[in-house]
Amino acid sequence: MTTAAPGRLATMAVWTLASMAGLALALFLFAWSGLYNVAASRGHWAVVEWLLAFGMRNSVELRAMPIRAPALDDPDLVKLGAAHFHGGCAFCHGAPGIPVSPIAQQMLPPPPELATSMRPWKDEEIFWIVQHGIKYTGMPGWVALERADEIWAVVAFLKRMPQMSASSYSELALGSVRSASQDGKALATVESDPQSTGACARCHGAEADGPTSALVPRLHGQPAEFLATSLRDYASGIRRSGIMQPLAAPLDSEDIRRLADYYARLSPLKQHAAAPDKSLLERGQQLATVGDPANGVPACNTCHGREALARYPRLAGQSALYMTGQLQLWRAGHQASTDGGAIMAPIAQRLSDRDIAAVTAYLASVAADPAATGRP
Amino acid sequence: MTAVRRLQLLALAALPLTSCADHQSVLNPRGPEALQLAQLSWFLFAVCTFVLVVVVVAAAAAIRGPAGARAMLASPRAVVWAGIVFPAVTLTGLLICGVWLTRAAAVPADEPGALRITVVGEQWWWRVHYPHPGGTVATANEIRIPAGRTLVFALQSADVIHSFWVPNLGGKVDMIPGRTTYLRLRAAEPGVFRGQCAEFCGGPHGLMALRVVVLPPSQFEAWLEAQTRVAAEPSSPATRRGRDLFVAAGCGACHTIRGTPATGVVGPDLTHLGSRLSVGVDTSPVTQANIARFIRDGQHVKPGNLMPPFRIFAADDLDAIAVYLAGLQ
């Protein structure tokens, strides 16, 4: 290096800084002037659109790298995902038999119609997009970021959707709910949603019908106080769920009371057939009736049996898969912020995987108490 | 720093010691076994002080002393006598003295006439059982004993290693999972002393304390008799409601109240909670307010304890449960 180099370097540095400052100033003046057109109706230049899509693809690919997908072919998972998609996603992304809303079509970029034209993302990449959303596109993140179990249900459904007919979609998404065809006056005067997106029964069933998916809890005959508390906790976001919070949030306290009373009065559903594994059921019965004092586990039935407070759910005949999911959430440290969760979380953390399998299989096989029905 | 100021600081630093001087201190022995330990401690202290003085004087002489003294200290004879023979004789003497003085605590586990009490260390409280022909006597975090009578504590652990130590009454004995250790002691006269788990056992180890209440023998017998009884039937509408809520809220899954459907054994027996001195393992006195606070907010009273917080109760329901429990004499 020559002796003149330090002087030349300094000059170069000054010029670089000055031109950067000039560029920043020019950008600021451009934004300040209002000359840039932010109209969604105008679209992007082709080169900008290419650059944005290119950046998005690479960002999603990089960030999805550490994620590992669980098995996604479980029909219960697909059904739960379909039901959520129907209420949360179909407005913008359409579904078999349901076109994208004309309003959503005018977004920039227009949301892709996923049934026909989904980019060939990997499962993990879809998961990441559903969990976090995408900046500058209008795609929102998941309401309860930590509920990976719920997000995987949506991914499981999205994988199936392209091969789905309109009728099989509506069976998955609506369950037992059938929108009655309304006459002209009703259509003109009654506020109704032709897609029934807010109907609880799409997932939980109603009357004599049970839930469509074993991942969804059975509400029939549960104490009204417990149901109302759960809905309030979902609505306020204390109980975290990207599926339940959007549905519970619009309900006012009278709606919540009426809904809770309705499900509380329904007759409990018939219990599930007992699992064939005898030793598993014996362990489950032991945990439910006497607990495991040496490991600090109290008996489930003391709080979840027929004589307990109406503040607690009854577990006899509840879906084993649903109970397993809740216990695993508590064990992972989630859902401990509700008053009920604060009690259950430390107890769930004292259970092994086998204990969870045993106790849920046993409780699912016990007949619910018919006398509980209608109790406020 | 002046000498006066230094002394003041030293006195200040020693203040915490004075707070345990009375009811949690080895320097205040209140039973023959504790007295022996205190005597042994003082004896050891005296011998150690003597040895320290000799060593300091010898070191000073070896550095600054006259040539004759330095030569003597450096001679092989001095090394043999002062470095080998003297320590061997002194330590052997101390060992014999220690064994002799603490022989009384060496335990014949089935000493006739002794009152046997089982104490199980659990994370992070003490489960206490008394043998009684009239029925079970189960309590927690509080041991009542008769003055003058020989006691044999059978010490067990339900989880990790704990250590049972009531400094005013005797030595420290570990509670080891899978085996029973014993401690024999006697309290000379009535009084209330404090014990403390002396082996780190996780989380709220520092709050794992217990009370030892020494009663005149007749009072002790009356207390033991009262403890064998099942819980009294609630007499007022408020306490009845408290009892019903206690059962319906599932408290009985972990706690026993004899005479009710509550038969849980995960946590402490509450049959006579109102007759105890403290709630939440010696963290606060038994009052209605403190019981309610522990039910709702026990994690702030004793952080890390195994009872989940019960925030589900309306204020008046919580009060009803607390009134009921505080009344269980």
XYZ file of C-alpha atoms in Angstrom, chain A residues 273-286 354 357-359 361-362 365:
21
model
C -65.772 -48.366 23.651
C -63.133 -49.349 26.216
C -59.595 -49.746 24.895
C -58.595 -53.393 24.591
C -55.460 -53.001 26.744
C -56.521 -54.286 30.196
C -53.433 -53.173 32.118
C -53.723 -49.696 30.622
C -57.340 -49.423 31.761
C -56.451 -50.668 35.242
C -53.777 -48.016 35.601
C -56.231 -45.439 34.267
C -58.886 -46.479 36.758
C -56.350 -46.264 39.570
C -48.247 -43.806 29.738
C -52.715 -42.651 27.764
C -54.107 -44.789 30.593
C -56.208 -42.207 32.360
C -58.556 -44.202 27.820
C -60.228 -45.112 31.108
C -64.771 -45.517 28.500
